[in-house]
Tab-separated table of C-alpha atoms in Angstrom:
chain	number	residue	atom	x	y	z
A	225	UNK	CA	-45.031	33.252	37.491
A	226	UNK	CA	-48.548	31.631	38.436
A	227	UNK	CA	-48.419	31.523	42.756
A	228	UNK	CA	-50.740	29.259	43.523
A	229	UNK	CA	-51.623	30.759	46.893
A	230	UNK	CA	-54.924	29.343	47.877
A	231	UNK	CA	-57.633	26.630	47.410
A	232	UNK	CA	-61.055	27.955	47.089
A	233	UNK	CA	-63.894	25.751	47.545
A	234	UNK	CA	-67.133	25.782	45.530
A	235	UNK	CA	-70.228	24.416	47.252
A	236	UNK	CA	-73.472	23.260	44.764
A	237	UNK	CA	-76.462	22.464	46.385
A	238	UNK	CA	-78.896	20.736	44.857
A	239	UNK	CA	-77.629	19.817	41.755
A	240	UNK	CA	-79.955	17.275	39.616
A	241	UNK	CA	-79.147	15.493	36.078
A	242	UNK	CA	-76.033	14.845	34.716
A	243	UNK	CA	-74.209	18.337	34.567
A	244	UNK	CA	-70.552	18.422	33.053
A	245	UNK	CA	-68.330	21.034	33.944
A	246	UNK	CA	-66.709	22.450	30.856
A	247	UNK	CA	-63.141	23.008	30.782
A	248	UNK	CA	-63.601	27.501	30.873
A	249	UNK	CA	-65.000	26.929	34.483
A	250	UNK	CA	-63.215	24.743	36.517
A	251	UNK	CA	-59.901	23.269	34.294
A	252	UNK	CA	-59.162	20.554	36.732
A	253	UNK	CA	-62.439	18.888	36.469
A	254	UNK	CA	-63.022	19.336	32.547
A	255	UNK	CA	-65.638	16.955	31.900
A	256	UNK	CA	-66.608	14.846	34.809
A	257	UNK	CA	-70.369	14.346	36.076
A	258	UNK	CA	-71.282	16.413	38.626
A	259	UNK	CA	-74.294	14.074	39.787
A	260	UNK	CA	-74.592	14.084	43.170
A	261	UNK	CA	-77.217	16.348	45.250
A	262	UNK	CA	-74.708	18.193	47.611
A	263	UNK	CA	-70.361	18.129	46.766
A	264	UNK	CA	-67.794	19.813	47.619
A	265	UNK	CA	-65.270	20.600	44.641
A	266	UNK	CA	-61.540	21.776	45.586
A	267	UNK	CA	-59.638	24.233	42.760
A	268	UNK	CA	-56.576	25.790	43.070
A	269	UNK	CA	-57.018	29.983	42.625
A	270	UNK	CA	-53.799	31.436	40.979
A	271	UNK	CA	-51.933	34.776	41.719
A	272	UNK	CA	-50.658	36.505	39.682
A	273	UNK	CA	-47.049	38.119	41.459
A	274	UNK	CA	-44.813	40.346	39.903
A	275	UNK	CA	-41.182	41.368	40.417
A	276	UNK	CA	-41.755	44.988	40.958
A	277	UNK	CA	-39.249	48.031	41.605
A	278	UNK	CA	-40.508	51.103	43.852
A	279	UNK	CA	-39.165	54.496	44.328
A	280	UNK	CA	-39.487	57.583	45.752
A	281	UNK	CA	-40.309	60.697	43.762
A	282	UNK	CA	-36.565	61.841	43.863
A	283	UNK	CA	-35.561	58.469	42.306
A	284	UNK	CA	-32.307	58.125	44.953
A	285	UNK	CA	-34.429	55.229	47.016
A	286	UNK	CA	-35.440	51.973	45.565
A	287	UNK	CA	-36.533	48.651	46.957
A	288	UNK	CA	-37.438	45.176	44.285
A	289	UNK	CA	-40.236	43.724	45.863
A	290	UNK	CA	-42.690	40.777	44.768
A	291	UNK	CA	-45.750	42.181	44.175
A	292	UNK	CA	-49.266	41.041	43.993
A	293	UNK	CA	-51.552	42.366	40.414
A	294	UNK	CA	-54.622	43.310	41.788
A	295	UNK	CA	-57.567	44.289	39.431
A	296	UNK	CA	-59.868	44.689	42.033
A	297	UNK	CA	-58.035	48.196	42.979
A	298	UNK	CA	-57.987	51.236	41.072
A	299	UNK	CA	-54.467	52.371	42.930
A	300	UNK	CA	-51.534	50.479	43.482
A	301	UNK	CA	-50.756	49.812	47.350
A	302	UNK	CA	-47.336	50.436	49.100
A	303	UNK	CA	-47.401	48.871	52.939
A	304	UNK	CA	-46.776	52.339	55.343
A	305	UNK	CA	-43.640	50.290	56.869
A	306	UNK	CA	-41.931	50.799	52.737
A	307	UNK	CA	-43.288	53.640	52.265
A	308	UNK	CA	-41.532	55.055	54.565
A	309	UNK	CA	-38.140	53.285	54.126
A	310	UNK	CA	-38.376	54.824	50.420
A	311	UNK	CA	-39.667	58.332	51.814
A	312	UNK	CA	-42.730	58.316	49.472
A	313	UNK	CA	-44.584	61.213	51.531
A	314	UNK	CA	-48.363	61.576	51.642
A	315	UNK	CA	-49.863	64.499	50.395
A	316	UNK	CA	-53.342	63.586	50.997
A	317	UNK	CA	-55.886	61.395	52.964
A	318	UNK	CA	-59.039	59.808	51.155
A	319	UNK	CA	-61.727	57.271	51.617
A	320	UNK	CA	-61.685	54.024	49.889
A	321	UNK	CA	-63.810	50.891	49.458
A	322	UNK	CA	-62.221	47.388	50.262
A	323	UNK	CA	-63.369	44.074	50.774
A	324	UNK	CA	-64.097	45.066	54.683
A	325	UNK	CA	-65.324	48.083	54.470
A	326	UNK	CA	-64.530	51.767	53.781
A	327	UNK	CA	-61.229	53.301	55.546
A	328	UNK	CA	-59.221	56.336	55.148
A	329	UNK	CA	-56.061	55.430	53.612
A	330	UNK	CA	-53.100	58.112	52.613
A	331	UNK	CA	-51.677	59.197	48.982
A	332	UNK	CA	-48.727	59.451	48.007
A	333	UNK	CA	-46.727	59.332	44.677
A	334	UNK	CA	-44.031	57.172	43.455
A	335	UNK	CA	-41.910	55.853	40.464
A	336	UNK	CA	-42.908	51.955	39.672
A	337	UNK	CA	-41.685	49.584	37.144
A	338	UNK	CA	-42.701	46.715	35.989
A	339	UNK	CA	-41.873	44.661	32.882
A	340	UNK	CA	-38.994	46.690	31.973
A	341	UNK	CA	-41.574	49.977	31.940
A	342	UNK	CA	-41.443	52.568	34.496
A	343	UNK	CA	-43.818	55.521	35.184
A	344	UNK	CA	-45.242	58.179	38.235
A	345	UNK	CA	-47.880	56.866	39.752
A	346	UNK	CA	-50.034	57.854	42.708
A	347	UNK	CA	-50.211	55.059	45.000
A	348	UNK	CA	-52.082	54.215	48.493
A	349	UNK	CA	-50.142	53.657	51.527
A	350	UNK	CA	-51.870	51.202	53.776
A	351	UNK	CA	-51.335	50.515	57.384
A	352	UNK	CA	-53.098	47.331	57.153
A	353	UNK	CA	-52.199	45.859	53.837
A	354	UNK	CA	-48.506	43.971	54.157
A	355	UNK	CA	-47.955	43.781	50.441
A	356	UNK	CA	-47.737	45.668	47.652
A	357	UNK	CA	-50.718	45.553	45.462
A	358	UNK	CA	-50.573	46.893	41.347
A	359	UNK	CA	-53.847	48.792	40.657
A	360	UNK	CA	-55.835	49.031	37.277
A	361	UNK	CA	-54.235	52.679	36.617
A	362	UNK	CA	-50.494	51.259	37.189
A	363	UNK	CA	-51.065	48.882	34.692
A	364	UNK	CA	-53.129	50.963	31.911
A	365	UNK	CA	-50.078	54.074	32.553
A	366	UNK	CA	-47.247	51.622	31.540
A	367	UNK	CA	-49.672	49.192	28.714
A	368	UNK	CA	-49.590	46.298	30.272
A	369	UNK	CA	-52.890	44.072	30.759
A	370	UNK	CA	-53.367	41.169	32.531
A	371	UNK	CA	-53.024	37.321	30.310
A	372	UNK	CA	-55.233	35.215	32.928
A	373	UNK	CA	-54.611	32.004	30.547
A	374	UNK	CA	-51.006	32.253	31.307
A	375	UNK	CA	-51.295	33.942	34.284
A	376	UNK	CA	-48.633	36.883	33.743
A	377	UNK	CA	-48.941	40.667	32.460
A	378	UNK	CA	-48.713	41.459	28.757
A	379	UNK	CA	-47.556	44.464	26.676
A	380	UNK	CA	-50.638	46.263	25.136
A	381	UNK	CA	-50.960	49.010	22.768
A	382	UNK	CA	-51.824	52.293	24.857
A	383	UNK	CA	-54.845	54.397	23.491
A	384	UNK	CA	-54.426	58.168	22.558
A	385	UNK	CA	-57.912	58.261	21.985
């Protein structure tokens, strides 16, 4: 379930004394000195992927995809190229933050299911991003949160209020 996808490097600069990294920051150096003025420290960053099933409104197309949990985004994300294989249709156009910038991006609406829970969702179609990406509000509409020690989603309670 845990995709480990890239390595992230941490640069410290001018570290003095005898620091120890404890285990909640980087696991993979739990405990070793950190002494040295300038060092370069290699960790693994985990992913969290998802089997996923997307359809259209109507319910009569369907494609299982892997799908990438991304609680940086309020909306989940459906690549245009998918969105239109399914026929999820836009029905408006808004402006979003990313990581690059802002850019218009369409809405749409869709069935998704995850976890053995399914629900309508509006979602983002993207003509730049190539996966699909499962926002905050997909998540909090079917109860599931995200377990970063084990790296997978978990059932929650929903709130009424």
């Amino acid at each position: 379930k845990l995709s480990i996808k890239t390595a992230f490097f941490v640069r410290f600069l001018e570290v003095s004394g005898n620091i120890t990294c404890p285990a909640a920051i980087i696991p993979e150096i739990e405990g070793k000195s950190l002494n040295s003025p300038s060092f370069l420290i290699s960790i693994k960053m985990g992913h969290i992927w998802v089997e996923a099933e997307i359809s259209n409104i109507e319910g009569n197309k369907s494609a299982k995809v892997k799908a990438l949990i991304d609680t940086g985004a309020h909306l989940s994300v459906l690549p245009s190229k998918l969105a239109e294989e399914l026929g999820v249709k836009p029905f408006s156009e808004e402006l979003v933050a990313t990581g690059a910038g802002k850019t218009m991006v369409k809405t749409g609406v869709a069935w998704v299911k995850l976890e053995g829970k399914a629900g309508v969702s509006n979602v983002w179609i993207s003509d730049i991003v190539d996966t699909v990406l499962i926002g905050v509000v997909v998540l909090e509409e079917l109860g599931l949160d995200v377990d970063m020690k084990k790296a997978e989603l978990k059932k929650v309670p929903m709130l009424m209020y």
